[in-house]
Amino acid sequence: MRRVYHFPFLSTNMNSSSSSLQLHSPSQLPIIFPSKCFHSPGTEFMASATEEAEDRRSSASVDEEEELRWAAIQRLPTYDRVRKGMLREMLENGRVVYEEVDVRKMGLEERKRVMERAVKVVEEDNEKFLRRMRNRIDRVGIEIPKIEVRFENLSVEGDVYVGSRAQPNLLNLTLIAFESLLELIGLSQSKKKKIQILKDASGIMKPSRMTLLLGHPSSGKTTLLLALAGKLDKNLRESGKVTYCGHEMHEFVPQKTCAYISQHDLHTGEMTVRETLDFSSRCLGVGTRYELLIELMKEEKEVNIKPDLEIDAFMKAISVSGQKTSLVTDYILKILGLEICADTLVGDEMRRGISGGQKKRLTTGEMLVGPARALLMDGISTGLDSSTSFQICNFMRQMVHMMDLTMVISLPQPTLETYDLFDDLILLSDGQIVYHGPRAKVLEFFEFMGFKCPERKGVADFLLEVTSKKDQEQYWYRKNQPYRFISVPDFLRGFNSFSIGQHLASDLETPYDKSRIHPAALVKEKYALSNWELFKACFSREMLLMKRNAFIYVFKTIQITIMAIISMTVFFRTEMKVGNVIDGSKFLGALFFSLMNVMLNGMAELGFTTNSLPTFYKHRDFLFYPAWEFSLPFYVLRTPLSLIESGIWVLLTYYTIGFAPTPSRFFKQFLALFSSHQTGLSFFRLVAAIGRTQVIATALGTLSLSVMILFGGFVIDKNNAKSWIFWGFYISPMMYGQNAIVINEFLDERWSKVNS
């Protein structure tokens, strides 16, 4: 029941744009109040108590429902319990509902709901989210694996051409190839000059600390990161020692223990951002997340601790390996700001896609979705504005501090705000480490050496300029002493006598205590998934790429259909007599034309393979999958297409041209052409793998095709060839196909009569 009363003073006059208060008479002012407000005090108290009781009963009902659902999950076997989570959602009417979900089958909307509740505003909620996850782990006293990386007296050198000989022109490439051949047989000495890239570099990267790697271009930053990741080029000579938790590189798998993020953006252009991250997450696996979750759930059950529902669902979802889509992908998309382009194709030179900055963030995210505990990042801010670089580095800092990661980031010229995010600093110059220690102490060291950073000068810019002969003098502050150039060896001697340098030397002399190593810190297995799971992942990706390139495959089918129609009209059976050698030559020409068209139909593989090679080499080096897992889906998925294209050719041409009408010979020709088509596909993939680039692969393909046709047995037969070139017929795939279809045709009874 509602009662209307008139208030004697004010009313509110509302319109579309504003509201104003106006004086009215009491008769003009209707105000609505609930009738219970005008009851007696006893009635008022009773109504309030009733409402509170209803709220308590509603809250108790919600809590009871939550407890019952959670208890039901806790009673499940461990295998099922790891895969079951609870999602909580508040409806518009204020009612809370709970939903039990299978974390392996969470759809896009469910994953978005989990991420929306866990990390609604990235800048504000990400650190809270990571802290909640870490608090859950610490509450039961579980230790997280930690990695300490040491390098001692690390030196890297290589041989290069200098001056005009270093220019990549045709003359130099020809001379280099000729000189390499002479060196191989011992008739010439190398004309390359030795260059020192790193010299006696030593340092320690500790867990829970984020290290900034700073230096001029060509100072050796990329080489240092590659050496720490165990990915140095084989042509470089390396000395010194790199250890992870006291273990040398051959004692574990460095590619899985640490993640090296390159400054080169190599991605498959036909895949979206989300698909790229999902594939990377699937191949890299979950590492120790599953074992950690099992132990965590066991400890919580023993001490009767109920975890945060959102954190529990998230940790379960990212701990199940082999999933086609993963919740960790949604998390990385969110913190890297890639949600806006998650379903956009990455793109390449011929296909419009995401921007350069988004591609750079995708390169970073591709390794963040994995379980690696040590991250080595090379130039991750290239192409990004200062604000985005700061946000990404801030998220990295939160992950390092909350999850005890070991991280080294190389940045070209960080802003002051980004610079202040780091804990430690490595300053490289001319391949030598000038300073390695806490970031807060670096200015103190340079003041010790006689240089001072001006108040309004960025510290990173000061550090880059103070080691330069051209810019060093302006920072000299010992006015009572004449300035002299301080070289890199002088800085190195000063650092060794500085307190930070002495402390570093003392730490390096103390061997790492291997008894403190977490059993799961170093990865000993080469691949994260079984061969079957990796095959399914590669097969799924190849199927997706075929769908994206469906136009090309349809065009190839139409092309071979058109050529078959042309062939059947040129070699029509009414004009193809049977009985003498001249008639046989027409059939021989028709057979050769059929074989050549079927094999040439596989030339499109040159483009497909050369485009996929950069990504393949990247994935192979990071141990996503073995090479055969990449190649096998090609053969499996191309086989039905090969059957269709070969079948179309044989169906359209065999009886219209007038080949031997016996059904068995029809199927034998189909089998021979199908095998030749498969050979053509494989051959052009091989040529692309050898050439590696589109231009070289096309040139090699054209040359190889000419050789195949020449020695195919039609242009010139084997009996009329010179003995010294006899081997050419045995290396030509066309010779085997030509012999098969010719023998199949001319052994028919209608060709058995004697003729000249």
mmCIF file of C-alpha atoms in Angstrom, residues 515-644:
data_model
loop_
_atom_site.group_PDB
_atom_site.id
_atom_site.type_symbol
_atom_site.label_atom_id
_atom_site.label_comp_id
_atom_site.label_asym_id
_atom_site.label_seq_id
_atom_site.Cartn_x
_atom_site.Cartn_y
_atom_site.Cartn_z
ATOM 1 C CA SER A 515 70.353 -29.067 -2.289
ATOM 2 C CA ARG A 516 68.069 -26.012 -2.515
ATOM 3 C CA ILE A 517 66.909 -26.827 -6.050
ATOM 4 C CA HIS A 518 63.214 -27.510 -6.429
ATOM 5 C CA PRO A 519 62.741 -30.860 -8.235
ATOM 6 C CA ALA A 520 60.610 -29.172 -10.914
ATOM 7 C CA ALA A 521 62.871 -26.141 -11.482
ATOM 8 C CA LEU A 522 64.859 -27.608 -14.388
ATOM 9 C CA VAL A 523 63.029 -29.338 -17.246
ATOM 10 C CA LYS A 524 64.491 -32.670 -18.331
ATOM 11 C CA GLU A 525 61.938 -33.659 -21.007
ATOM 12 C CA LYS A 526 62.357 -32.384 -24.548
ATOM 13 C CA TYR A 527 58.678 -31.995 -25.491
ATOM 14 C CA ALA A 528 55.747 -31.035 -23.289
ATOM 15 C CA LEU A 529 53.186 -33.399 -24.853
ATOM 16 C CA SER A 530 53.105 -36.916 -26.225
ATOM 17 C CA ASN A 531 53.678 -37.513 -29.928
ATOM 18 C CA TRP A 532 49.984 -38.136 -30.479
ATOM 19 C CA GLU A 533 48.947 -34.891 -28.755
ATOM 20 C CA LEU A 534 51.532 -32.912 -30.726
ATOM 21 C CA PHE A 535 50.325 -34.508 -33.953
ATOM 22 C CA LYS A 536 46.737 -33.518 -33.130
ATOM 23 C CA ALA A 537 47.847 -29.939 -32.451
ATOM 24 C CA CYS A 538 49.809 -29.677 -35.725
ATOM 25 C CA PHE A 539 47.030 -31.420 -37.653
ATOM 26 C CA SER A 540 44.433 -29.016 -36.259
ATOM 27 C CA ARG A 541 46.549 -26.006 -37.232
ATOM 28 C CA GLU A 542 47.204 -27.316 -40.738
ATOM 29 C CA MET A 543 43.492 -27.972 -41.206
ATOM 30 C CA LEU A 544 42.787 -24.386 -40.160
ATOM 31 C CA LEU A 545 45.364 -23.030 -42.614
ATOM 32 C CA MET A 546 43.857 -25.101 -45.422
ATOM 33 C CA LYS A 547 40.433 -23.603 -44.694
ATOM 34 C CA ARG A 548 41.915 -20.107 -44.764
ATOM 35 C CA ASN A 549 43.572 -20.897 -48.124
ATOM 36 C CA ALA A 550 40.564 -22.767 -49.516
ATOM 37 C CA PHE A 551 40.438 -20.489 -52.577
ATOM 38 C CA ILE A 552 43.845 -21.687 -53.755
ATOM 39 C CA TYR A 553 42.904 -25.357 -53.462
ATOM 40 C CA VAL A 554 39.611 -24.767 -55.261
ATOM 41 C CA PHE A 555 41.480 -22.852 -57.963
ATOM 42 C CA LYS A 556 43.961 -25.734 -58.376
ATOM 43 C CA THR A 557 41.065 -28.169 -58.816
ATOM 44 C CA ILE A 558 39.408 -25.912 -61.391
ATOM 45 C CA GLN A 559 42.751 -25.486 -63.148
ATOM 46 C CA ILE A 560 43.347 -29.226 -63.528
ATOM 47 C CA THR A 561 39.727 -29.655 -64.690
ATOM 48 C CA ILE A 562 40.176 -27.040 -67.410
ATOM 49 C CA MET A 563 43.475 -28.608 -68.529
ATOM 50 C CA ALA A 564 41.784 -32.031 -68.638
ATOM 51 C CA ILE A 565 39.028 -30.653 -70.862
ATOM 52 C CA ILE A 566 41.631 -29.109 -73.180
ATOM 53 C CA SER A 567 43.557 -32.389 -73.248
ATOM 54 C CA MET A 568 40.493 -34.472 -74.123
ATOM 55 C CA THR A 569 39.571 -32.150 -76.979
ATOM 56 C CA VAL A 570 43.117 -32.121 -78.431
ATOM 57 C CA PHE A 571 43.573 -35.893 -78.137
ATOM 58 C CA PHE A 572 40.009 -36.955 -78.979
ATOM 59 C CA ARG A 573 39.507 -40.720 -79.394
ATOM 60 C CA THR A 574 37.993 -40.470 -82.916
ATOM 61 C CA GLU A 575 41.325 -39.036 -84.115
ATOM 62 C CA MET A 576 43.466 -41.521 -82.143
ATOM 63 C CA LYS A 577 43.880 -44.643 -84.276
ATOM 64 C CA VAL A 578 45.442 -47.798 -82.882
ATOM 65 C CA GLY A 579 47.710 -50.100 -84.804
ATOM 66 C CA ASN A 580 51.083 -48.591 -85.812
ATOM 67 C CA VAL A 581 54.019 -46.622 -84.422
ATOM 68 C CA ILE A 582 52.685 -43.253 -85.600
ATOM 69 C CA ASP A 583 49.422 -43.887 -83.746
ATOM 70 C CA GLY A 584 51.442 -44.885 -80.669
ATOM 71 C CA SER A 585 53.362 -41.597 -80.724
ATOM 72 C CA LYS A 586 50.089 -39.700 -80.289
ATOM 73 C CA PHE A 587 49.180 -41.810 -77.283
ATOM 74 C CA LEU A 588 52.690 -41.325 -75.899
ATOM 75 C CA GLY A 589 52.282 -37.543 -76.215
ATOM 76 C CA ALA A 590 48.918 -37.673 -74.438
ATOM 77 C CA LEU A 591 50.427 -39.720 -71.613
ATOM 78 C CA PHE A 592 53.367 -37.327 -71.200
ATOM 79 C CA PHE A 593 51.028 -34.316 -71.190
ATOM 80 C CA SER A 594 48.904 -35.975 -68.496
ATOM 81 C CA LEU A 595 51.923 -36.707 -66.318
ATOM 82 C CA MET A 596 53.373 -33.214 -66.692
ATOM 83 C CA ASN A 597 50.084 -31.486 -65.753
ATOM 84 C CA VAL A 598 49.592 -33.689 -62.705
ATOM 85 C CA MET A 599 53.109 -33.029 -61.408
ATOM 86 C CA LEU A 600 53.026 -29.295 -62.161
ATOM 87 C CA ASN A 601 49.829 -29.032 -60.146
ATOM 88 C CA GLY A 602 51.963 -29.399 -57.013
ATOM 89 C CA MET A 603 54.015 -26.267 -57.716
ATOM 90 C CA ALA A 604 51.781 -24.212 -55.406
ATOM 91 C CA GLU A 605 53.520 -25.988 -52.520
ATOM 92 C CA LEU A 606 56.540 -23.747 -53.140
ATOM 93 C CA GLY A 607 54.674 -20.707 -51.850
ATOM 94 C CA PHE A 608 52.954 -22.505 -48.973
ATOM 95 C CA THR A 609 56.181 -24.023 -47.708
ATOM 96 C CA THR A 610 58.394 -20.938 -47.985
ATOM 97 C CA ASN A 611 55.785 -18.902 -46.101
ATOM 98 C CA SER A 612 55.594 -21.441 -43.285
ATOM 99 C CA LEU A 613 59.336 -22.079 -42.925
ATOM 100 C CA PRO A 614 60.257 -19.068 -40.690
ATOM 101 C CA THR A 615 57.565 -20.006 -38.187
ATOM 102 C CA PHE A 616 58.560 -23.669 -38.390
ATOM 103 C CA TYR A 617 62.211 -22.942 -37.618
ATOM 104 C CA LYS A 618 61.173 -20.774 -34.695
ATOM 105 C CA HIS A 619 58.895 -23.471 -33.269
ATOM 106 C CA ARG A 620 61.495 -26.175 -33.892
ATOM 107 C CA ASP A 621 64.187 -24.230 -32.031
ATOM 108 C CA PHE A 622 61.836 -23.644 -29.089
ATOM 109 C CA LEU A 623 60.947 -27.378 -29.075
ATOM 110 C CA PHE A 624 57.260 -26.865 -29.777
ATOM 111 C CA TYR A 625 57.280 -30.102 -31.791
ATOM 112 C CA PRO A 626 59.718 -32.298 -33.758
ATOM 113 C CA ALA A 627 60.107 -31.718 -37.493
ATOM 114 C CA TRP A 628 58.174 -34.839 -38.500
ATOM 115 C CA GLU A 629 55.140 -33.624 -36.519
ATOM 116 C CA PHE A 630 55.155 -30.533 -38.726
ATOM 117 C CA SER A 631 55.541 -32.475 -41.997
ATOM 118 C CA LEU A 632 53.173 -35.381 -41.424
ATOM 119 C CA PRO A 633 49.924 -33.332 -41.453
ATOM 120 C CA PHE A 634 50.929 -32.038 -44.909
ATOM 121 C CA TYR A 635 50.909 -35.560 -46.319
ATOM 122 C CA VAL A 636 47.774 -36.623 -44.480
ATOM 123 C CA LEU A 637 45.707 -33.591 -45.500
ATOM 124 C CA ARG A 638 47.032 -33.314 -49.060
ATOM 125 C CA THR A 639 46.279 -36.978 -49.831
ATOM 126 C CA PRO A 640 42.472 -36.512 -50.254
ATOM 127 C CA LEU A 641 43.101 -33.467 -52.469
ATOM 128 C CA SER A 642 45.600 -35.464 -54.488
ATOM 129 C CA LEU A 643 43.055 -38.269 -54.921
ATOM 130 C CA ILE A 644 40.413 -35.779 -56.073
#
